[in-house]
JSON list of C-alpha atoms in Angstrom, two decimals:
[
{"chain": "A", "resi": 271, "resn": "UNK", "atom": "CA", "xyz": [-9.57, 49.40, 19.87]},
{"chain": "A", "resi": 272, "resn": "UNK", "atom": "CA", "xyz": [-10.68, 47.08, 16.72]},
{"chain": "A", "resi": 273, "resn": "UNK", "atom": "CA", "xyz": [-7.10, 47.98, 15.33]},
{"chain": "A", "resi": 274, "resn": "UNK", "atom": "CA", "xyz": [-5.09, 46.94, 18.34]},
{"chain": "A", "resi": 275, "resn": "UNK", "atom": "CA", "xyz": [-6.97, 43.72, 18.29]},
{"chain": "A", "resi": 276, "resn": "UNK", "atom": "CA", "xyz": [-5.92, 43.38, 14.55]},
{"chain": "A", "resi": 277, "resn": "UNK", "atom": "CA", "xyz": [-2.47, 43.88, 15.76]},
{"chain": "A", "resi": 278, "resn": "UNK", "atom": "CA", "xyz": [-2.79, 40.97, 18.27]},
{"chain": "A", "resi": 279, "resn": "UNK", "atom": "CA", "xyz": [-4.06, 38.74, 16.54]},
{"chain": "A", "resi": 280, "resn": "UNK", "atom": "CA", "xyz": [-1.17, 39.12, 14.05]},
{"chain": "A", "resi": 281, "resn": "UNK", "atom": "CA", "xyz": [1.26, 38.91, 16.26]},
{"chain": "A", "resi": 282, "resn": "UNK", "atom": "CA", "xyz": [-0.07, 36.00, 17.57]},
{"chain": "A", "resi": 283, "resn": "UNK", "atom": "CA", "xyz": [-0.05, 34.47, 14.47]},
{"chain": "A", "resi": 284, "resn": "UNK", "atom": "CA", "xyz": [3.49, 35.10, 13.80]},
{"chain": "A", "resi": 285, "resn": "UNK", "atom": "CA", "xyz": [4.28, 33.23, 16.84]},
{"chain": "A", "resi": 286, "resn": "UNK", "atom": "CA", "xyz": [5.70, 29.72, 16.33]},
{"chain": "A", "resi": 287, "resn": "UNK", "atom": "CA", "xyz": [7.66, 28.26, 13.35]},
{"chain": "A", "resi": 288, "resn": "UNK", "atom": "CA", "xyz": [5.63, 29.38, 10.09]},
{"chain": "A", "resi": 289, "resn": "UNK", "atom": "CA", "xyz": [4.88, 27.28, 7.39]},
{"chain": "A", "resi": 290, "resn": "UNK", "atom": "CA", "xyz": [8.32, 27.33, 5.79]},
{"chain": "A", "resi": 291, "resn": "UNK", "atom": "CA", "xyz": [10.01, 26.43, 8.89]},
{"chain": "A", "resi": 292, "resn": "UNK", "atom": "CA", "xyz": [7.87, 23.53, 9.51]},
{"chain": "A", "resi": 293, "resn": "UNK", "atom": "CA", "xyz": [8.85, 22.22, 6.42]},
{"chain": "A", "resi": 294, "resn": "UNK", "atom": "CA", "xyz": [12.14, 22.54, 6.86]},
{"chain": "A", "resi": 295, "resn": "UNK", "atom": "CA", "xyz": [12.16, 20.52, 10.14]},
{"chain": "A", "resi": 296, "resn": "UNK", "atom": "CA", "xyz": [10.04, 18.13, 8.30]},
{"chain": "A", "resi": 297, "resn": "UNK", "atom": "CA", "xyz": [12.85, 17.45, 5.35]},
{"chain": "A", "resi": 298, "resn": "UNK", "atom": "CA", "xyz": [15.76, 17.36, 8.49]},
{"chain": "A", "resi": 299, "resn": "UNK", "atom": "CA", "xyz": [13.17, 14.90, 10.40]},
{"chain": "A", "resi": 300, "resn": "UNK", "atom": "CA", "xyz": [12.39, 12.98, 7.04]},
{"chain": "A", "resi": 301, "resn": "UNK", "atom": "CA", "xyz": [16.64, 13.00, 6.44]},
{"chain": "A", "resi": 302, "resn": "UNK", "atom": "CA", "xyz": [17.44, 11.77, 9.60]},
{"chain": "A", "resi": 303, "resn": "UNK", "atom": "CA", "xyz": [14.94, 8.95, 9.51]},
{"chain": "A", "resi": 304, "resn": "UNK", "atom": "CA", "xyz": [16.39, 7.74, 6.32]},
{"chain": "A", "resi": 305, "resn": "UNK", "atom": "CA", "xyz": [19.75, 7.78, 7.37]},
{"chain": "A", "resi": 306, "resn": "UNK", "atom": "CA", "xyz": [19.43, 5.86, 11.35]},
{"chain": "A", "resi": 307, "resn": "UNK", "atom": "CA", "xyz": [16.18, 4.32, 9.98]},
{"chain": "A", "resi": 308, "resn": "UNK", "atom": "CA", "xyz": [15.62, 0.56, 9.49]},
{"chain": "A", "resi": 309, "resn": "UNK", "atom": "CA", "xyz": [16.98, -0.45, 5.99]},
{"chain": "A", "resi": 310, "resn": "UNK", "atom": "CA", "xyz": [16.39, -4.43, 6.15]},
{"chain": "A", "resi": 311, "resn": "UNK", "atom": "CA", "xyz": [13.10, -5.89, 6.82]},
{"chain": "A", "resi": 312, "resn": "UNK", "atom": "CA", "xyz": [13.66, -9.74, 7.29]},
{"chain": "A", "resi": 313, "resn": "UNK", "atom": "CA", "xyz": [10.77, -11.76, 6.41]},
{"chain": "A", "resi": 314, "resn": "UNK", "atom": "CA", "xyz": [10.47, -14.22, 9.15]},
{"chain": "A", "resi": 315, "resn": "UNK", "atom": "CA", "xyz": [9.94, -11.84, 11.14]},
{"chain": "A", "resi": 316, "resn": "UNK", "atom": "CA", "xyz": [7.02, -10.19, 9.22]},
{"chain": "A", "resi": 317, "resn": "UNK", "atom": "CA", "xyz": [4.13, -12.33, 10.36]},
{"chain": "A", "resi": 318, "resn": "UNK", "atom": "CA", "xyz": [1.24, -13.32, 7.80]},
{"chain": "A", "resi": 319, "resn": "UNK", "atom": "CA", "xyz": [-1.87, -12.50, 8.17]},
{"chain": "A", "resi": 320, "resn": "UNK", "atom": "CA", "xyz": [-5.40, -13.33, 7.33]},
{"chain": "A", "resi": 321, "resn": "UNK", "atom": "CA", "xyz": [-7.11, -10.21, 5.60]},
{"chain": "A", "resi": 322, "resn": "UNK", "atom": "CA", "xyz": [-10.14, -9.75, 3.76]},
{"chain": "A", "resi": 323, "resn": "UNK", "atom": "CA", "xyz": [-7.86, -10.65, 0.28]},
{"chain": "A", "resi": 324, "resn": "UNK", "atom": "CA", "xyz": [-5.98, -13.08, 1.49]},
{"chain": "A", "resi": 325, "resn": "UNK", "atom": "CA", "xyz": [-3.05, -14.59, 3.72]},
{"chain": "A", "resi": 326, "resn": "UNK", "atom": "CA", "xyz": [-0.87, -11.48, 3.28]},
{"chain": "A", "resi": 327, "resn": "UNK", "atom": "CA", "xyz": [2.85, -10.47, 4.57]},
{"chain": "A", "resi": 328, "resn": "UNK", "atom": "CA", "xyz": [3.34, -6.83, 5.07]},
{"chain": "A", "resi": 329, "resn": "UNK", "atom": "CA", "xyz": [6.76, -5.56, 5.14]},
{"chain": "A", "resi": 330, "resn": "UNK", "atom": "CA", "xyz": [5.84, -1.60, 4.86]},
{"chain": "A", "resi": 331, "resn": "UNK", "atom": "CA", "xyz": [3.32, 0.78, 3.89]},
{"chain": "A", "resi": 332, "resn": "UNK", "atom": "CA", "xyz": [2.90, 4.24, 5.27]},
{"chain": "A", "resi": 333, "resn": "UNK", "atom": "CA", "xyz": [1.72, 3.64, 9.00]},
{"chain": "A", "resi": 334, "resn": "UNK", "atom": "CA", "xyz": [5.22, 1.26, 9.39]},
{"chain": "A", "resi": 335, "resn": "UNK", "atom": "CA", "xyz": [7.47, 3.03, 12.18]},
{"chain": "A", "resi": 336, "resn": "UNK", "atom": "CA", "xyz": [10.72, 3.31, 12.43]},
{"chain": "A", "resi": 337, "resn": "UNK", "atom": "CA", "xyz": [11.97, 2.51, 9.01]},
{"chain": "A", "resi": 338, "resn": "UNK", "atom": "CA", "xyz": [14.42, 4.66, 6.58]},
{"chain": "A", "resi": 339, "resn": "UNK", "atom": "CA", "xyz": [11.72, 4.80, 3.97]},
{"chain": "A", "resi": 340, "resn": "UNK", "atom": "CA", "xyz": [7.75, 4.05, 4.35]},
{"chain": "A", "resi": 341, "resn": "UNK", "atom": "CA", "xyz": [7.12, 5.66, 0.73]},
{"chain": "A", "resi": 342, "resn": "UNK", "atom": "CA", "xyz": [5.93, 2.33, -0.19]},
{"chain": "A", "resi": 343, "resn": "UNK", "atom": "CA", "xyz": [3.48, -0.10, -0.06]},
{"chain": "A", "resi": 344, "resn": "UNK", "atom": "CA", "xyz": [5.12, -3.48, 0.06]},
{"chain": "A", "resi": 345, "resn": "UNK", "atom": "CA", "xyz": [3.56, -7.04, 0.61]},
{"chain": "A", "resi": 346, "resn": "UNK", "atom": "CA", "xyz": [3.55, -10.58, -0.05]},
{"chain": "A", "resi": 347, "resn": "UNK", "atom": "CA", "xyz": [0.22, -12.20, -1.26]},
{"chain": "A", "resi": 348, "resn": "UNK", "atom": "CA", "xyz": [-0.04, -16.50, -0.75]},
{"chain": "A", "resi": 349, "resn": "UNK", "atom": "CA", "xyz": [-2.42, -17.22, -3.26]},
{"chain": "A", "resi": 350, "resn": "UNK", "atom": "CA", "xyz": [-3.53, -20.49, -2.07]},
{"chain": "A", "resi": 351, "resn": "UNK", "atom": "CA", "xyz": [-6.58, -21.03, -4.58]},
{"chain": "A", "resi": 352, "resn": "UNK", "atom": "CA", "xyz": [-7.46, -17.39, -5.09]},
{"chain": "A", "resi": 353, "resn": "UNK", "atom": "CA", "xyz": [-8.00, -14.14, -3.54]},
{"chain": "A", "resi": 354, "resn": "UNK", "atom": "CA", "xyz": [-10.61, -12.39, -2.93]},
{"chain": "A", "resi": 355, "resn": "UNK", "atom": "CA", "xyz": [-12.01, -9.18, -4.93]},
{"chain": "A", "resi": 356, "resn": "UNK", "atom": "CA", "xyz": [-11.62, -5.77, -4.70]},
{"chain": "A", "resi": 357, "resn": "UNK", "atom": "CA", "xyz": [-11.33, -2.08, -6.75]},
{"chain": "A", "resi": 358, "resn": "UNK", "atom": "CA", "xyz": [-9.12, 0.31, -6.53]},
{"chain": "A", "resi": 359, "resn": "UNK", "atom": "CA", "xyz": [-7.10, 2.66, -8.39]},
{"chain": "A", "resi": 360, "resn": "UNK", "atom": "CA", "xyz": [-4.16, 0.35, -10.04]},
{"chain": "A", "resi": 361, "resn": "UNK", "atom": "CA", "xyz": [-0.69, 1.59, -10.41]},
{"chain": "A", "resi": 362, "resn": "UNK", "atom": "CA", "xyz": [0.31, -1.45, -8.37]},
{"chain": "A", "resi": 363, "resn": "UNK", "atom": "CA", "xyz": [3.15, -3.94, -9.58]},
{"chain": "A", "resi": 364, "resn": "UNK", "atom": "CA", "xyz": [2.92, -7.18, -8.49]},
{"chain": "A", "resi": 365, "resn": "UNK", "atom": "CA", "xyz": [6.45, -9.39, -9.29]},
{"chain": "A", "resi": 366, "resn": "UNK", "atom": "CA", "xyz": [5.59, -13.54, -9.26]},
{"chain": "A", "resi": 367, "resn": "UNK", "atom": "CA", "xyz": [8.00, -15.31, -7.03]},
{"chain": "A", "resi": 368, "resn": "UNK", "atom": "CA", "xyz": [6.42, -18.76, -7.00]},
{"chain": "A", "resi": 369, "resn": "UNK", "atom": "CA", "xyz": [3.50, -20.66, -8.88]},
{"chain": "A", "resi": 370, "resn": "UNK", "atom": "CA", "xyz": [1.50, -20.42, -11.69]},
{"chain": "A", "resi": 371, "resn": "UNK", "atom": "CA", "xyz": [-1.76, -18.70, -11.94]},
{"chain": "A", "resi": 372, "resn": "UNK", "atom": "CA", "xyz": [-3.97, -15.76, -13.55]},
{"chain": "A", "resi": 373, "resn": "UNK", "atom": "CA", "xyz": [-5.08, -12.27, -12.28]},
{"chain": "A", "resi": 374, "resn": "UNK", "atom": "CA", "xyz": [-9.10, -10.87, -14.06]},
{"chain": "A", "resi": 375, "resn": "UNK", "atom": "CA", "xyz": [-8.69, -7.45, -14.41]},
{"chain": "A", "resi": 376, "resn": "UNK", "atom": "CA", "xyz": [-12.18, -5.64, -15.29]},
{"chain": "A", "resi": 377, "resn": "UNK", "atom": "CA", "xyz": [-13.49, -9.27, -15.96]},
{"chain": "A", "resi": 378, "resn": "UNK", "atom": "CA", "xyz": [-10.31, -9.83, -18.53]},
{"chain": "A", "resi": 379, "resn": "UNK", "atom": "CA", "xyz": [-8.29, -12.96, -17.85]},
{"chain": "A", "resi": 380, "resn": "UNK", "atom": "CA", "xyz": [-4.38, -12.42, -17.40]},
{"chain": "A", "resi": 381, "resn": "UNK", "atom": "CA", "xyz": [-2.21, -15.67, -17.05]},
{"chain": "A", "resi": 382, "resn": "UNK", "atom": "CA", "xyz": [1.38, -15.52, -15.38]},
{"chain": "A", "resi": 383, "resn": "UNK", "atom": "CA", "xyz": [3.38, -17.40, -13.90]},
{"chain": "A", "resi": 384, "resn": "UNK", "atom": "CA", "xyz": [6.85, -17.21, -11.65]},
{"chain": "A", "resi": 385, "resn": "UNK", "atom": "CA", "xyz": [8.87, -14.41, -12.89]},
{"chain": "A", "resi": 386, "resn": "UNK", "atom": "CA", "xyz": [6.33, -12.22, -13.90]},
{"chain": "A", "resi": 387, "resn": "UNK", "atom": "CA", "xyz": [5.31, -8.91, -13.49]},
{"chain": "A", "resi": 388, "resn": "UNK", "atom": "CA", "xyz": [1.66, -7.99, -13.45]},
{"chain": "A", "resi": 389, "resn": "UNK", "atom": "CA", "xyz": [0.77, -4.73, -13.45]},
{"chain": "A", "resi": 390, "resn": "UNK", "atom": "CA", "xyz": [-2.29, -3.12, -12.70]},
{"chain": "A", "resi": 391, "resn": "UNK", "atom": "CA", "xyz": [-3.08, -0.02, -14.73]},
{"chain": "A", "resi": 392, "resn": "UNK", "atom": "CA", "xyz": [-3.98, 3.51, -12.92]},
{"chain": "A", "resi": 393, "resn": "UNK", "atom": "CA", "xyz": [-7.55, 3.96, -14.55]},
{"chain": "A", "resi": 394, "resn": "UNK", "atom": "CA", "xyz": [-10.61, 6.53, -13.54]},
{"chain": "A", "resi": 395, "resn": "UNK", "atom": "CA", "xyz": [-12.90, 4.74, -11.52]},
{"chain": "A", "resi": 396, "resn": "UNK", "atom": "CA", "xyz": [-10.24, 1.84, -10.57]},
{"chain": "A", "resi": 397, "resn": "UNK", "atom": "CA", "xyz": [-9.52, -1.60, -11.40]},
{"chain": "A", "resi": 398, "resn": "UNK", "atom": "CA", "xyz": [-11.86, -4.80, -10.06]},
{"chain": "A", "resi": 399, "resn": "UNK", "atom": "CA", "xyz": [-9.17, -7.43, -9.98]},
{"chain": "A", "resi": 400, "resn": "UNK", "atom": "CA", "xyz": [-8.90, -11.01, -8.54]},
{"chain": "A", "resi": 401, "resn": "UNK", "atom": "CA", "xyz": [-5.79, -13.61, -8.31]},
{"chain": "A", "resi": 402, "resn": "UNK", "atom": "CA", "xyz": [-5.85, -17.26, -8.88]},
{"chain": "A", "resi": 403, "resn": "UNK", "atom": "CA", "xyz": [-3.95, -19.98, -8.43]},
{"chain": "A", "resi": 404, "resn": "UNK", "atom": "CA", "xyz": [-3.78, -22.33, -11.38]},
{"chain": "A", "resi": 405, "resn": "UNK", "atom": "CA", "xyz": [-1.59, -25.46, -10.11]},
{"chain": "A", "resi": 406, "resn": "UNK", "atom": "CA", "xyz": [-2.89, -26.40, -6.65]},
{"chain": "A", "resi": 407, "resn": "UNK", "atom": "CA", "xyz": [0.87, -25.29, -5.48]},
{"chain": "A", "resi": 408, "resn": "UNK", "atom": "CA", "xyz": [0.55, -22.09, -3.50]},
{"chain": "A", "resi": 409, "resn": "UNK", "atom": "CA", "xyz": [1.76, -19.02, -5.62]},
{"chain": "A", "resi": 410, "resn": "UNK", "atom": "CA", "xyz": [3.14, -15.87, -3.92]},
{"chain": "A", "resi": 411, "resn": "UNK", "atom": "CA", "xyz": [3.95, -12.21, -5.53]},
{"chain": "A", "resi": 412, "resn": "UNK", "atom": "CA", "xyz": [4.81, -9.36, -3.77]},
{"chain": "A", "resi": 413, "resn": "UNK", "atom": "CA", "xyz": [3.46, -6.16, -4.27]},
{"chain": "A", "resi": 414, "resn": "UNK", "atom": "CA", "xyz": [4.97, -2.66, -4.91]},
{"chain": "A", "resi": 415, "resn": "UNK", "atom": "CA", "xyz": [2.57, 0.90, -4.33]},
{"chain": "A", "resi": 416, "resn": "UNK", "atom": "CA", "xyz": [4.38, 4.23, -4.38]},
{"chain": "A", "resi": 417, "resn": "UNK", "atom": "CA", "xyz": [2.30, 5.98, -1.87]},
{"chain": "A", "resi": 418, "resn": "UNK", "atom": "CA", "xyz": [2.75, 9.30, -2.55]},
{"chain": "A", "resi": 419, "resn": "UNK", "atom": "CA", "xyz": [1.79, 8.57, -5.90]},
{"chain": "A", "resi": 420, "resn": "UNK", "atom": "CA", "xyz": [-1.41, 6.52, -5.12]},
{"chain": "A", "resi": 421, "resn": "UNK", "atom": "CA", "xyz": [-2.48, 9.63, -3.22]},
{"chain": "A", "resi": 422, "resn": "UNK", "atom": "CA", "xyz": [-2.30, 12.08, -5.64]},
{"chain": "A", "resi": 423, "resn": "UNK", "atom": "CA", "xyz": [-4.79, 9.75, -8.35]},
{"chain": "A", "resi": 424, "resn": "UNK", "atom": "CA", "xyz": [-7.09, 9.42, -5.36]},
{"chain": "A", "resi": 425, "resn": "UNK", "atom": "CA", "xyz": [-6.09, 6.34, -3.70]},
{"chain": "A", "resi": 426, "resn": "UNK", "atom": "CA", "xyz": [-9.07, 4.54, -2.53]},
{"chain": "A", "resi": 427, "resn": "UNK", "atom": "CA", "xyz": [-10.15, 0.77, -2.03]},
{"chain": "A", "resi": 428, "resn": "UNK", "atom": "CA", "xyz": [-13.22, -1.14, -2.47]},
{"chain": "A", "resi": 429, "resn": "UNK", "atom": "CA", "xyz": [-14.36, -4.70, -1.48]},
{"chain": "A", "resi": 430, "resn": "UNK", "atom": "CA", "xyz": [-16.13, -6.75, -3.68]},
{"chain": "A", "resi": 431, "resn": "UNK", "atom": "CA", "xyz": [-15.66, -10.12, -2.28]},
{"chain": "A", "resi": 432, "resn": "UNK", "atom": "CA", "xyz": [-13.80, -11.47, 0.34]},
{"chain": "A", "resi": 433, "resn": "UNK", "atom": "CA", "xyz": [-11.60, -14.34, 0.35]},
{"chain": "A", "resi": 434, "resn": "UNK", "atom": "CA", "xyz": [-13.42, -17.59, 1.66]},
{"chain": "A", "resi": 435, "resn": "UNK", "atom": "CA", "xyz": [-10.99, -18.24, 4.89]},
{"chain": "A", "resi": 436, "resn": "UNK", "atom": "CA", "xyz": [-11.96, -14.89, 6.29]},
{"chain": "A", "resi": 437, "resn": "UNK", "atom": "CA", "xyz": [-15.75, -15.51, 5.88]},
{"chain": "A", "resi": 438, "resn": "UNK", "atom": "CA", "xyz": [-14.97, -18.38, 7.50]},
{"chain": "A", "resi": 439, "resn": "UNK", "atom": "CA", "xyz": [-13.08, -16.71, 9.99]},
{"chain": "A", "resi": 440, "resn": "UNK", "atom": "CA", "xyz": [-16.05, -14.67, 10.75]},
{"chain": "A", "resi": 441, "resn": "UNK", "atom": "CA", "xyz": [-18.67, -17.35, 11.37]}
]
């Protein structure tokens, strides 16, 4: 009796696509994706938002539907006068399109200006950063994560302070 149960419960195990199979439909999902998938993400028609960091334009990150690739983690940051403060693991680029300003990574001071890339190290127990503005022009980067990659170091995130127009949002 306790055998042919055994069996059964086998059997029913070996129903349905096993764990090889589901990969493979995975890999033909993830290849036909990428090649009908969206490939150009036009800015004006990414709205910006206010977040806890800042006025922020997201163009993808892993939740974004529909497009050939959502590997990445890709936004726009307006740094208006400066951002507000968070930690998190690093191994984010951030390329300066506009402005002039300076980033304080684990309370060090970083200056940079258009053209530059900043780069935020991948470090155990993260990296408290902030972004400033250092002309009174608005400055803007945008931001490149490789998600896979963040997940594997233990991608995590963690407010410190948030940026004055979204406390003042909240009142």
């Amino acid at each position: 009796m306790v055998e042919k149960e055994a069996i059964k419960e086998k059997e029913s195990e070996l129903k349905g696509p096993d764990h090889y199979d589901r990969s493979e439909i995975r890999m033909r999902e993830n290849t036909e994706k990428a090649r009908k998938g969206i490939r150009v993400l036009h800015g004006k028609n990414r709205p910006w938002e206010l977040n806890r960091q800042g006025y922020i334009r997201t163009y993808m990150h892993d939740d974004s539907e529909g497009l050939a690739n959502n590997h990445w983690s890709i936004f726009s940051h307006d740094i208006r006068a400066h951002s507000g403060k968070h930690r998190h693991q690093g191994g984010i680029n951030l390329f300066v399109l506009k402005g002039k300003g300076y980033t304080t990574v684990d309370g060090q001071k970083y200056d940079w200006k258009e053209g530059d890339l900043i780069l935020l190290p991948i470090k155990k127990g993260g990296v408290e950063h902030q972004h400033f503005n250092a002309d009174g022009k608005p400055s803007r980067w945008v931001a490149f994560r490789h998600i896979p990659s963040a997940d594997m170091i233990g991608r995590f995130r963690e407010q410190k302070e948030n940026f004055t127009d979204w406390d003042n949002k909240k009142t």
